[in-house]
GROMACS .gro file of C-alpha atoms in nm:
model
   85
    1UNK     CA    1   9.508  10.896  12.575
    2UNK     CA    2   9.350  11.106  12.306
    3UNK     CA    3   9.331  10.980  11.951
    4UNK     CA    4   9.346  11.232  11.672
    5UNK     CA    5   9.271  11.125  11.319
    6UNK     CA    6   9.425  11.327  11.042
    7UNK     CA    7   9.343  11.309  10.676
    8UNK     CA    8   9.616  11.384  10.425
    9UNK     CA    9   9.468  11.472  10.087
   10UNK     CA   10   9.782  11.628   9.942
   11UNK     CA   11   9.820  11.354   9.678
   12UNK     CA   12   9.456  11.400   9.573
   13UNK     CA   13   9.504  11.764   9.482
   14UNK     CA   14   9.514  11.881   9.123
   15UNK     CA   15   9.852  12.041   9.195
   16UNK     CA   16   9.990  11.692   9.265
   17UNK     CA   17   9.818  11.477   9.002
   18UNK     CA   18   9.680  11.721   8.747
   19UNK     CA   19   9.347  11.894   8.694
   20UNK     CA   20   9.190  11.592   8.523
   21UNK     CA   21   9.242  11.361   8.822
   22UNK     CA   22   9.282  11.583   9.129
   23UNK     CA   23   9.058  11.813   9.326
   24UNK     CA   24   9.106  12.185   9.273
   25UNK     CA   25   9.113  12.453   9.544
   26UNK     CA   26   8.775  12.577   9.416
   27UNK     CA   27   8.627  12.228   9.451
   28UNK     CA   28   8.763  12.206   9.806
   29UNK     CA   29   8.594  12.537   9.889
   30UNK     CA   30   8.271  12.415   9.736
   31UNK     CA   31   8.252  12.102   9.953
   32UNK     CA   32   8.391  12.257  10.272
   33UNK     CA   33   8.050  12.346  10.428
   34UNK     CA   34   7.922  11.989  10.382
   35UNK     CA   35   8.246  11.837  10.514
   36UNK     CA   36   8.226  12.054  10.826
   37UNK     CA   37   7.859  11.963  10.871
   38UNK     CA   38   7.939  11.592  10.848
   39UNK     CA   39   8.229  11.637  11.088
   40UNK     CA   40   7.995  11.792  11.344
   41UNK     CA   41   7.751  11.503  11.300
   42UNK     CA   42   8.029  11.248  11.353
   43UNK     CA   43   8.153  11.429  11.662
   44UNK     CA   44   7.799  11.429  11.808
   45UNK     CA   45   7.758  11.060  11.728
   46UNK     CA   46   8.086  10.994  11.909
   47UNK     CA   47   7.967  11.186  12.216
   48UNK     CA   48   7.639  10.991  12.200
   49UNK     CA   49   7.839  10.664  12.175
   50UNK     CA   50   7.639  10.573  11.864
   51UNK     CA   51   7.918  10.347  11.739
   52UNK     CA   52   8.165  10.145  11.941
   53UNK     CA   53   8.461  10.181  11.707
   54UNK     CA   54   8.534  10.545  11.793
   55UNK     CA   55   8.687  10.454  12.126
   56UNK     CA   56   8.787  10.097  12.052
   57UNK     CA   57   9.151  10.183  12.122
   58UNK     CA   58   9.052  10.241  12.487
   59UNK     CA   59   8.886   9.898  12.524
   60UNK     CA   60   9.164   9.711  12.706
   61UNK     CA   61   8.942   9.410  12.781
   62UNK     CA   62   8.886   9.345  12.411
   63UNK     CA   63   9.254   9.411  12.335
   64UNK     CA   64   9.357   9.152  12.595
   65UNK     CA   65   9.117   8.898  12.442
   66UNK     CA   66   9.262   8.964  12.096
   67UNK     CA   67   9.616   8.922  12.230
   68UNK     CA   68   9.519   8.593  12.396
   69UNK     CA   69   9.364   8.468  12.073
   70UNK     CA   70   9.674   8.570  11.878
   71UNK     CA   71   9.895   8.384  12.125
   72UNK     CA   72   9.676   8.076  12.083
   73UNK     CA   73   9.712   8.087  11.705
   74UNK     CA   74  10.089   8.134  11.735
   75UNK     CA   75  10.109   7.830  11.962
   76UNK     CA   76   9.931   7.628  11.692
   77UNK     CA   77  10.195   7.734  11.440
   78UNK     CA   78   9.995   7.987  11.241
   79UNK     CA   79  10.192   8.276  11.094
   80UNK     CA   80   9.902   8.468  10.938
   81UNK     CA   81   9.530   8.508  10.997
   82UNK     CA   82   9.273   8.688  10.786
   83UNK     CA   83   8.966   8.834  10.955
   84UNK     CA   84   8.669   8.930  10.741
   85UNK     CA   85   8.383   9.122  10.887
   0.00000   0.00000   0.00000
């Protein structure tokens, strides 16, 4: 399974929220080289496995442990749990 992350910035555009609060097409063009550079860095870090979260969705062992913990909390009568960290 391949995971593709998409970023929707349509509601951040000046055409959606006005020039005072949104980003203009010219501003997008200005930051594009840096965004592409950062994207390349992130892709390389993913290939290098620098961070575990990139492929966390493939970690079935951890998912099964989380499901077991959730079942345990449900058995104890908990409806909600908050995890910080």
